[in-house]
Structures are given as C-alpha cells and as structure tokens.
Amino acid sequence: MTAIPLEQVGRITKGSDTGQFVLVRGDQKRTGGFLIFHSSTPDVFSASEVFDNWVELPSDLETFFAETGWHVDWQPNLDASTTPSG
Amino acid sequence: MSWEDQGRQEHGWFGNGTAPVNPKDGASGKTSTNTSRGDFATALAYGAIASMPAAQRARAEAAFQGRSLTAFREAMLAWMRGTGMKPEAFADRFFGRGANDPVVQALRDAAELAMTSTAHADMAAASGKVADAMQRVGLDRWSRFVVDAQTRASDPATEAAIKASIRAPDAITPVYPVEFLLGAGARSAAGLLRAGAAALARQLTPEGRPADASPVTTADKPGNDGSPSSPVQRPGNGQGAGNATSAVGNIDDVLQETARRSGNFTSANKLSQTDALDAGMRFLGPGYREIGKPGSGVFRSSDGLRQFRIDDGSLAGTHAPGVQHVHFEVYATSGSRLPIVNNHVPVIP
C-alpha cells in the first residue's frame, strides 16, 4: 500500500518543482490508474496552470515520486478546489 | 535521445504524416456535423486495423494507404446514411451484391452500429465488423474494394436512393457519446481518438526554448528544461479565443517539439481530432498496446518509451485545467514512471 495520500494537496518542499503543489487522484474507474496533478498554487482543480501525469499502479506511484525527487509536505487543510486568498 | 534513435517509423503509418483524411475535403464533409461523422468513419478504420490479429495488422494498415482511407471514409458515411434502405437495395446500390452476402452484411452492421453507438462496446463491435469485412474481401483487395464502393456510393442514383430512404437527411446524427473511443476497444487497443464536444479557445503559450534546443536526454526532467512553465491554460482566459490555426500541417510540429523539448509543456500547436489520432499513431509506431484498464485511453509503444494518452479526463477537459488535450509522453527507460517529456497538446473539435 502506498503512503502517498489520495485527494490531498501537498506542497513540494524538495525536488524539481519545489514550491509547487501536488495532488494524486485515483482514477480506477476510468483508466485504472492514478493521475498526478501539480500546479503553482494549491487550488489544483481551479488553477490556471496545471500539469498532469499518469501512472498505472500504486507501486508506479511510488516510483514516480522517487524519480521526481519530490519531498512533499502533505497538507490536509488545503482545499484543492479553492483559490487561496492573496 | 533523438527521435530516430527511438526507432520510430519516420514515414508514419499512413503516408506522409499529414492527416489521412482532411475533414474539409470529404465529399460530404462540409459541415461540422459531417466532419464529426468523417472522424467517426476514420475511427472505424483505425479500430478495424487495431482489432486485426497482430500478424495481419501491417497488411491491414497497408490496405488503408493512399486513397483507400478517404474512399472508405466517404463510403462509410454513405452507408451510415443509407441504413434506412431495404437490405436488397442497400446491397445492390452500394456493392452490386446480394443482401445475404456476408461482406455486405458485415458492413451494413458496422454502419448501423456506428449510427446508434452509445458506448465503447458498440464502437468496438462496429470496428470488428469492418475488420470482418476486410478479412472476407482480402486485405490485398480491400483498397480496390473500398474505392469501388465509394464510386458506387457517390453515384447520383445511389444518393437519390439514400434520400428516398430517409425522412430528413440532416436529422441523422450519430448518437455516440462525446467521449467515444476511437479504437473502441479495449482488448485490441483499438481506440485512439475521442470526439470532442466544445471548441477550445486557442491556448498558445510562447515556446520557452529555442527551436534548435538540444535533444531530450535522460538527464532532463519535467520542469527542468529551463523554460518558463507553459502549462495548459483554462479556456476563456481571453488568449486568442477563436484564433485557432489550421490543424493540417501541425502533426510534424507536434512530433518534433515532443522530440526536441523536455519536461512538462503545452504544445505551441493544436490538433484536430483526426490529426491527433494520426499523430498518436505515428508517435507510437507499430506494436503499441493499451495499458491500464481496458478502454483507458493510455497507449504505450512497443519499446515502452513513448506514451500517447487520451484518457477521458484529458480529452473531455474534465480535469484541471479544463482544456481538451492529449498527451505525448516520452520515457527515458521502459521502467521509468516519470516521463522526461510530457507534451500537452490541445485538441480542437
């Protein structure tokens, strides 16, 4: 089981996209995999700038994060759909 | 890693790399509705190829070379419009054969399925019917067969028979869902293109990297190409809406920028659905396979280094950032899970 939480915004504290925000969404019903979104703001689903990647398996998710070199501070209080003030 | 080093076919599967069918040059492809139908017919052709046994797929591809694909597309449009004809008239007008001829039955079934398709399974079935007809006709004879069929379909007498069989010609609209999968099928990796619903505003962002930038290397990582981020942007942001470029001719540009750049970026080009399909096929090369759940829309090249992703969320623009797009992704190794290139290419309807 992956330690990477789903549907939770995290702040990238180390790696290629330091300072950006990431959210992983399970997409089992459609693709059978996982979508990884990252954006410059925590409002991942309403941000104007968002990138998405896809992996198939939970183990792939672990590999993906390892390859990015990301260290992520998962922040359960961040709302992915809300544009932060300021 | 250069494009050539990845071993892809430079010539592409369907000729010179331009769209196999220009939606604007079809006999009846003058309206947006007919363009969608044309894309639909083209999708059936690709689906039929993909549903062939692997050993026959190359010959099936060859059977759609040259004028054959255009002829098939136009003939299929006519067959779809003619499904209201009596079986005998349908068989005679379109094929000069009897109603019980298995080729006629297969293609009529395909046309009917195409007209009433509401699910991926219907598209898969329609593609399978086309494949069955191809097998019965013979792959080496298929090209001539469809050209002859298109000639018959375009005969004024046939057109008159079609019109007589339907009450309101323009009322006929395929009812396949917006997100129907080109290729329809899961197991055969048949699907590659889904129809788009809404027009996308032009979402160009400046290339952050010079045209002669060095090739992608395994050292490159997403976001590390030194360019400003150029992500897909939401529609309606006022950036040149309605200023879409012609899709024709952009396929090579998309493939070249995918080979040249690195990291996550938004393409400087937009592709029509048909061109996106063609580009995806060229990008993947022969022997690609669908990964993930059947019908996922995620296709990986035979060497595992290239991925063409048209998952529902991307194509429908339902996930952030709300723009219909497809992905051209490159991996450093087949075991990598982080693409070193992720080209987000907006799709125009």
Coordinates of C-alpha atoms in Angstrom, one line a residue:
Chain A
M1 CA 0.0 0.0 0.0
T2 CA 1.3 3.4 -0.9
A3 CA 2.0 6.0 1.7
I4 CA 1.1 8.7 -0.8
P5 CA -2.3 10.0 0.1
L6 CA -5.1 10.5 -2.5
E7 CA -7.2 13.6 -2.9
Q8 CA -4.9 15.6 -0.6
V9 CA -2.9 18.6 -1.6
G10 CA 0.8 18.5 -0.7
R11 CA 3.5 21.2 -1.0
I12 CA 6.7 20.1 -2.8
T13 CA 9.5 21.0 -0.5
K14 CA 12.3 19.4 -2.4
G15 CA 12.9 18.3 -5.9
S16 CA 12.4 19.7 -9.4
D17 CA 9.2 21.6 -8.7
T18 CA 9.9 22.9 -5.2
G19 CA 7.3 25.3 -4.1
Q20 CA 4.6 23.8 -6.3
F21 CA 1.6 21.8 -5.1
V22 CA 0.7 18.3 -5.9
L23 CA -2.4 16.1 -5.7
V24 CA -2.9 12.5 -6.6
R25 CA -6.3 11.3 -7.7
G26 CA -7.3 7.7 -8.1
D27 CA -8.8 7.1 -11.5
Q28 CA -9.6 3.4 -11.2
K29 CA -13.0 3.7 -12.7
R30 CA -11.8 5.2 -16.0
T31 CA -8.1 4.5 -16.6
G32 CA -7.4 2.1 -13.8
G33 CA -4.5 4.2 -12.7
F34 CA -3.7 7.4 -10.9
L35 CA -3.5 11.0 -12.1
I36 CA -0.9 13.2 -10.5
F37 CA -1.6 16.9 -10.8
H38 CA 0.7 19.7 -9.9
S39 CA 0.4 23.4 -10.1
S40 CA 1.9 26.5 -8.7
T41 CA -1.0 27.1 -6.4
P42 CA -2.8 24.8 -4.0
D43 CA -6.1 25.1 -5.8
V44 CA -5.2 22.3 -8.1
F45 CA -8.6 21.9 -9.7
S46 CA -9.2 25.6 -10.3
A47 CA -5.8 26.8 -11.0
S48 CA -5.0 28.3 -14.4
E49 CA -1.7 26.3 -14.7
V50 CA -1.9 22.6 -14.1
F51 CA 0.1 19.7 -15.4
D52 CA -1.0 16.1 -15.1
N53 CA 0.8 12.8 -15.3
W54 CA -0.5 9.3 -15.1
V55 CA 0.7 6.0 -13.6
E56 CA -0.9 2.6 -13.6
L57 CA -0.2 1.0 -10.3
P58 CA 0.3 2.0 -6.7
S59 CA 3.9 0.9 -7.0
D60 CA 4.3 3.0 -10.0
L61 CA 3.1 5.9 -7.9
E62 CA 5.9 5.3 -5.5
T63 CA 8.4 5.0 -8.4
F64 CA 7.1 8.2 -9.9
F65 CA 7.6 10.2 -6.7
A66 CA 11.0 8.7 -6.3
E67 CA 12.0 9.7 -9.8
T68 CA 10.9 13.3 -9.3
G69 CA 12.9 13.6 -6.2
W70 CA 10.0 15.3 -4.6
H71 CA 9.7 15.7 -0.9
V72 CA 6.1 16.5 -0.1
D73 CA 4.6 18.1 2.9
W74 CA 1.0 16.8 2.7
Q75 CA -1.3 19.4 4.0
P76 CA -4.8 18.1 4.8
N77 CA -6.1 21.6 5.4
L78 CA -5.6 22.7 1.9
D79 CA -8.6 22.7 -0.4
A80 CA -7.7 21.7 -4.0
S81 CA -10.7 23.5 -5.4
T82 CA -10.4 26.8 -3.6
T83 CA -8.2 29.6 -4.8
P84 CA -6.2 30.8 -1.9
S85 CA -6.5 34.4 -0.9
G86 CA -3.6 36.6 -1.5
Chain B
M1 CA 17.6 10.7 -27.2
S2 CA 16.7 11.7 -30.7
W3 CA 13.5 10.8 -32.4
E4 CA 15.4 8.5 -34.8
D5 CA 17.2 6.8 -32.0
Q6 CA 13.9 5.7 -30.6
G7 CA 13.3 3.7 -33.6
R8 CA 10.0 5.1 -34.7
Q9 CA 8.8 5.0 -38.3
E10 CA 9.7 8.2 -39.9
H11 CA 7.1 7.8 -42.6
G12 CA 4.3 7.2 -40.2
W13 CA 1.6 4.6 -40.6
F14 CA -0.5 6.4 -43.1
G15 CA 1.8 8.1 -45.6
N16 CA 3.4 11.4 -45.4
G17 CA 2.5 12.4 -41.9
T18 CA -0.3 14.7 -42.9
A19 CA -3.8 13.8 -41.8
P20 CA -5.0 10.7 -43.6
V21 CA -8.2 12.5 -44.2
N22 CA -8.7 16.2 -44.4
P23 CA -12.0 16.8 -42.8
K24 CA -12.6 19.6 -45.2
D25 CA -12.1 17.7 -48.4
G26 CA -14.6 14.9 -48.0
A27 CA -17.5 14.7 -50.4
S28 CA -19.9 15.5 -47.6
G29 CA -17.6 16.8 -45.0
K30 CA -18.5 20.4 -45.4
T31 CA -20.3 20.9 -42.1
S32 CA -19.2 20.4 -38.6
T33 CA -21.7 17.6 -38.3
N34 CA -20.3 15.8 -41.3
T35 CA -16.8 16.4 -40.1
S36 CA -17.6 14.6 -36.9
R37 CA -19.1 11.8 -38.9
G38 CA -16.0 11.7 -41.0
D39 CA -13.8 11.5 -37.9
F40 CA -16.1 8.8 -36.8
A41 CA -15.7 6.8 -40.0
T42 CA -11.9 7.3 -39.8
A43 CA -12.1 6.0 -36.3
L44 CA -13.8 2.9 -37.5
A45 CA -10.9 2.3 -40.0
Y46 CA -8.3 2.6 -37.3
G47 CA -10.4 0.5 -35.0
A48 CA -10.6 -2.2 -37.6
I49 CA -6.8 -2.2 -38.1
A50 CA -6.3 -2.4 -34.4
S51 CA -8.7 -5.3 -34.0
M52 CA -6.9 -7.4 -36.5
P53 CA -4.6 -10.1 -35.3
A54 CA -1.2 -8.7 -34.7
A55 CA 0.3 -10.6 -37.5
Q56 CA -2.1 -9.1 -40.0
R57 CA -2.0 -5.5 -38.7
A58 CA 0.7 -4.3 -41.0
R59 CA -1.2 -5.6 -44.1
A60 CA -4.4 -4.0 -42.7
E61 CA -2.6 -0.7 -42.4
A62 CA -1.3 -1.0 -46.0
A63 CA -4.9 -1.7 -47.1
F64 CA -5.8 1.8 -46.0
Q65 CA -2.9 3.5 -47.7
G66 CA -3.3 6.0 -50.4
R67 CA -6.8 6.8 -51.5
S68 CA -8.3 3.9 -49.7
L69 CA -8.8 5.6 -46.4
T70 CA -10.5 8.5 -47.9
A71 CA -12.7 6.2 -50.0
F72 CA -13.6 4.2 -47.0
R73 CA -14.5 7.3 -45.0
E74 CA -16.8 8.6 -47.7
A75 CA -18.3 5.2 -48.4
M76 CA -18.9 4.6 -44.7
L77 CA -20.7 8.0 -44.4
A78 CA -22.9 7.0 -47.3
W79 CA -23.6 3.5 -45.8
M80 CA -24.5 5.2 -42.5
R81 CA -26.9 7.4 -44.2
G82 CA -28.3 4.5 -46.2
T83 CA -29.1 2.2 -43.3
G84 CA -32.7 3.0 -43.8
M85 CA -32.7 1.4 -47.2
K86 CA -34.1 -2.0 -47.7
P87 CA -31.4 -4.7 -47.4
E88 CA -31.7 -5.6 -51.1
A89 CA -31.4 -2.1 -52.2
F90 CA -28.5 -1.4 -49.8
A91 CA -26.6 -4.4 -51.1
D92 CA -27.3 -3.7 -54.7
R93 CA -26.7 0.1 -54.7
F94 CA -23.6 0.1 -52.6
F95 CA -22.0 -3.2 -53.6
G96 CA -23.7 -4.7 -56.5
R97 CA -24.1 -7.8 -54.4
G98 CA -26.9 -9.7 -52.8
A99 CA -28.4 -8.9 -49.4
N100 CA -27.1 -12.1 -48.0
D101 CA -23.6 -11.5 -49.0
P102 CA -21.5 -11.7 -45.7
V103 CA -19.4 -8.7 -46.7
V104 CA -22.5 -6.6 -47.3
Q105 CA -24.0 -7.8 -44.0
A106 CA -20.8 -7.0 -42.1
L107 CA -20.5 -3.5 -43.5
R108 CA -24.2 -2.8 -43.1
D109 CA -24.0 -4.0 -39.5
A110 CA -21.0 -1.7 -39.0
A111 CA -22.9 1.3 -40.4
E112 CA -25.9 0.6 -38.2
L113 CA -23.7 0.2 -35.1
A114 CA -22.0 3.4 -36.0
M115 CA -25.3 5.2 -36.3
T116 CA -26.6 4.0 -33.0
S117 CA -23.5 3.7 -30.9
T118 CA -23.8 4.9 -27.4
A119 CA -20.9 3.1 -25.8
H120 CA -17.4 1.9 -26.4
A121 CA -18.6 -1.6 -26.9
D122 CA -20.7 -0.5 -29.8
M123 CA -17.7 1.1 -31.4
A124 CA -15.6 -2.0 -30.8
A125 CA -18.3 -4.1 -32.4
A126 CA -18.6 -1.8 -35.4
S127 CA -14.8 -1.9 -35.9
G128 CA -14.9 -5.6 -35.6
K129 CA -17.5 -5.8 -38.4
V130 CA -15.3 -3.7 -40.6
A131 CA -12.4 -6.0 -39.8
D132 CA -14.5 -9.0 -40.6
A133 CA -15.4 -7.5 -44.0
M134 CA -11.8 -6.8 -44.7
Q135 CA -10.9 -10.3 -43.9
R136 CA -13.6 -11.6 -46.2
V137 CA -12.7 -9.3 -49.1
G138 CA -9.0 -10.0 -48.6
L139 CA -6.5 -7.4 -47.3
D140 CA -4.8 -7.3 -50.6
R141 CA -8.0 -6.5 -52.4
W142 CA -9.5 -4.2 -49.7
S143 CA -8.2 -1.0 -51.2
R144 CA -9.7 -1.6 -54.6
F145 CA -12.9 -2.8 -52.9
V146 CA -13.4 0.4 -51.0
V147 CA -12.6 2.6 -53.9
D148 CA -15.2 0.8 -56.0
A149 CA -17.6 1.0 -53.1
Q150 CA -17.0 4.7 -52.8
T151 CA -17.6 5.1 -56.5
R152 CA -20.9 3.3 -56.2
A153 CA -21.8 5.4 -53.1
S154 CA -21.2 8.6 -54.9
D155 CA -23.4 7.7 -57.9
P156 CA -26.3 10.1 -58.2
A157 CA -28.7 7.2 -58.3
T158 CA -27.4 5.9 -55.0
E159 CA -27.6 9.3 -53.5
A160 CA -31.2 9.6 -54.6
A161 CA -32.0 6.2 -53.1
I162 CA -30.4 7.3 -49.9
K163 CA -32.5 10.4 -49.8
A164 CA -35.6 8.5 -50.6
S165 CA -35.0 6.2 -47.7
I166 CA -34.8 8.8 -45.1
R167 CA -37.2 11.5 -44.0
A168 CA -34.9 14.2 -43.0
P169 CA -31.3 13.7 -44.2
D170 CA -29.9 16.3 -41.9
A171 CA -31.6 14.9 -38.9
I172 CA -29.4 11.8 -38.9
T173 CA -26.8 12.3 -36.4
P174 CA -24.6 9.6 -34.8
V175 CA -25.5 9.4 -31.2
Y176 CA -22.3 8.1 -29.9
P177 CA -21.2 9.8 -26.8
V178 CA -18.8 12.7 -27.0
E179 CA -16.1 10.7 -25.4
F180 CA -16.5 7.7 -27.6
L181 CA -13.2 6.0 -28.0
L182 CA -11.7 5.8 -31.3
G183 CA -10.5 2.4 -31.3
A184 CA -13.1 1.3 -29.2
G185 CA -11.8 -1.4 -27.7
A186 CA -10.1 -2.3 -25.0
R187 CA -8.5 -5.6 -25.8
S188 CA -7.4 -4.7 -29.3
A189 CA -6.2 -1.4 -28.3
A190 CA -8.5 -0.2 -30.9
G191 CA -9.3 3.2 -29.7
L192 CA -7.2 6.3 -30.2
L193 CA -9.4 9.2 -30.6
R194 CA -12.5 10.5 -28.9
A195 CA -14.8 13.1 -30.3
G196 CA -14.6 16.4 -28.6
A197 CA -17.6 18.4 -27.5
A198 CA -16.8 22.1 -27.2
A199 CA -14.5 24.2 -29.0
L200 CA -11.3 25.2 -27.3
A201 CA -10.0 28.6 -27.1
R202 CA -6.6 28.9 -28.6
Q203 CA -4.2 28.4 -25.7
L204 CA -0.8 29.2 -27.1
T205 CA 2.0 29.9 -24.8
P206 CA 5.4 31.0 -26.1
E207 CA 7.9 28.4 -26.6
G208 CA 10.4 28.8 -23.9
R209 CA 13.1 27.0 -25.6
P210 CA 14.8 27.9 -28.9
A211 CA 14.0 25.8 -32.0
D212 CA 17.4 24.4 -32.1
A213 CA 17.4 23.3 -28.5
S214 CA 19.3 20.2 -27.7
P215 CA 17.5 16.9 -27.9
V216 CA 15.8 15.3 -25.0
T217 CA 18.2 13.5 -22.8
T218 CA 17.7 11.2 -19.9
A219 CA 19.1 13.9 -17.7
D220 CA 16.1 16.1 -18.4
K221 CA 13.3 16.0 -16.0
P222 CA 9.9 17.6 -16.2
G223 CA 10.2 21.2 -15.3
N224 CA 13.9 21.3 -15.7
D225 CA 14.1 22.4 -19.3
G226 CA 15.0 25.9 -18.3
S227 CA 11.9 27.3 -19.9
P228 CA 9.1 29.1 -18.2
S229 CA 6.2 26.9 -17.3
S230 CA 3.8 26.7 -20.2
P231 CA 1.0 24.6 -18.9
V232 CA -2.3 24.1 -20.4
Q233 CA -4.5 27.0 -19.5
R234 CA -8.1 27.2 -18.9
P235 CA -10.4 28.2 -21.7
G236 CA -12.0 31.6 -21.6
N237 CA -8.9 33.4 -20.4
G238 CA -9.1 35.6 -23.4
Q239 CA -5.9 34.4 -25.0
G240 CA -6.8 34.5 -28.7
A241 CA -10.0 32.7 -28.5
G242 CA -11.2 31.8 -31.9
N243 CA -7.8 32.3 -33.4
A244 CA -7.2 28.6 -34.0
T245 CA -4.7 27.7 -36.6
S246 CA -5.3 25.1 -39.2
A247 CA -4.6 21.7 -37.8
V248 CA -3.3 20.3 -41.0
G249 CA 0.4 20.5 -41.1
N250 CA 0.8 20.7 -37.3
I251 CA 1.3 17.0 -36.8
D252 CA 5.0 17.1 -37.7
D253 CA 5.4 20.2 -35.5
V254 CA 3.9 18.4 -32.5
L255 CA 6.1 15.4 -33.0
Q256 CA 9.2 17.5 -33.5
E257 CA 8.6 19.6 -30.4
T258 CA 8.0 16.4 -28.5
A259 CA 11.3 15.1 -29.6
R260 CA 13.1 18.4 -29.1
R261 CA 11.8 19.6 -25.8
S262 CA 11.7 18.2 -22.3
G263 CA 9.6 18.3 -19.2
N264 CA 6.0 19.4 -19.0
F265 CA 4.9 21.9 -21.5
T266 CA 1.9 22.9 -23.6
S267 CA 2.3 22.4 -27.3
A268 CA 2.5 25.5 -29.5
N269 CA 0.1 23.7 -31.8
K270 CA -3.4 22.5 -31.6
L271 CA -4.6 19.4 -33.4
S272 CA -8.0 18.3 -34.8
Q273 CA -9.3 15.1 -33.5
T274 CA -8.3 13.3 -36.7
D275 CA -4.8 14.8 -36.7
A276 CA -4.4 13.9 -33.0
L277 CA -5.1 10.4 -33.9
D278 CA -2.7 10.3 -36.8
A279 CA 0.0 12.0 -34.7
G280 CA -0.6 9.5 -31.9
M281 CA -0.3 6.5 -34.3
R282 CA 2.9 7.9 -35.8
F283 CA 4.2 8.7 -32.3
L284 CA 3.6 5.2 -31.0
G285 CA 4.7 3.2 -34.1
P286 CA 3.6 -0.3 -34.7
G287 CA 3.0 -2.8 -31.9
Y288 CA 1.7 -0.3 -29.4
R289 CA -0.6 -1.6 -26.7
E290 CA -3.1 -0.2 -24.3
I291 CA -2.2 -0.1 -20.7
G292 CA -4.2 0.4 -17.6
K293 CA -7.9 -0.5 -17.6
P294 CA -9.4 -1.6 -20.9
G295 CA -10.6 1.5 -22.6
S296 CA -8.2 3.6 -20.5
G297 CA -7.0 5.6 -23.5
V298 CA -3.4 5.2 -22.4
F299 CA -1.3 3.7 -25.1
R300 CA 2.4 2.7 -24.9
S301 CA 4.8 2.0 -27.7
S302 CA 6.2 -1.5 -28.1
D303 CA 9.6 -0.4 -26.7
G304 CA 7.9 1.2 -23.7
L305 CA 9.4 4.6 -24.3
R306 CA 6.6 6.5 -25.7
Q307 CA 3.1 7.0 -24.4
F308 CA 0.1 8.6 -26.2
R309 CA -2.5 9.4 -23.5
I310 CA -6.1 10.3 -24.4
D311 CA -7.7 9.4 -21.1
D312 CA -11.3 10.6 -20.6
G313 CA -10.3 13.4 -18.3
S314 CA -7.8 14.9 -20.6
L315 CA -9.9 14.5 -23.7
A316 CA -13.0 15.9 -22.2
G317 CA -11.2 18.6 -20.4
T318 CA -13.0 17.5 -17.2
H319 CA -9.9 17.5 -15.1
A320 CA -7.8 20.5 -14.5
P321 CA -7.2 22.7 -16.2
G322 CA -10.4 22.2 -18.2
V323 CA -8.9 22.1 -21.7
Q324 CA -9.4 19.2 -24.0
H325 CA -6.0 17.9 -24.7
V326 CA -4.0 14.8 -25.4
H327 CA -0.5 13.8 -24.2
F328 CA 2.6 12.8 -26.0
E329 CA 5.0 11.4 -23.4
V330 CA 8.5 10.1 -23.6
Y331 CA 10.3 8.0 -21.0
A332 CA 14.0 7.6 -20.5
T333 CA 13.6 3.9 -19.9
S334 CA 10.8 1.4 -20.2
G335 CA 10.9 1.1 -16.4
S336 CA 10.6 4.8 -15.8
R337 CA 7.3 6.1 -14.5
L338 CA 8.2 9.8 -14.7
P339 CA 8.1 10.9 -18.3
I340 CA 11.0 13.1 -19.4
V341 CA 8.7 14.7 -21.9
N342 CA 5.0 15.4 -21.3
N343 CA 3.6 17.4 -24.2
H344 CA 0.1 18.6 -23.5
V345 CA -1.5 19.2 -26.9
P346 CA -4.9 21.0 -27.1
V347 CA -7.4 19.4 -29.3
I348 CA -9.8 21.3 -31.5
P349 CA -13.1 19.8 -32.4

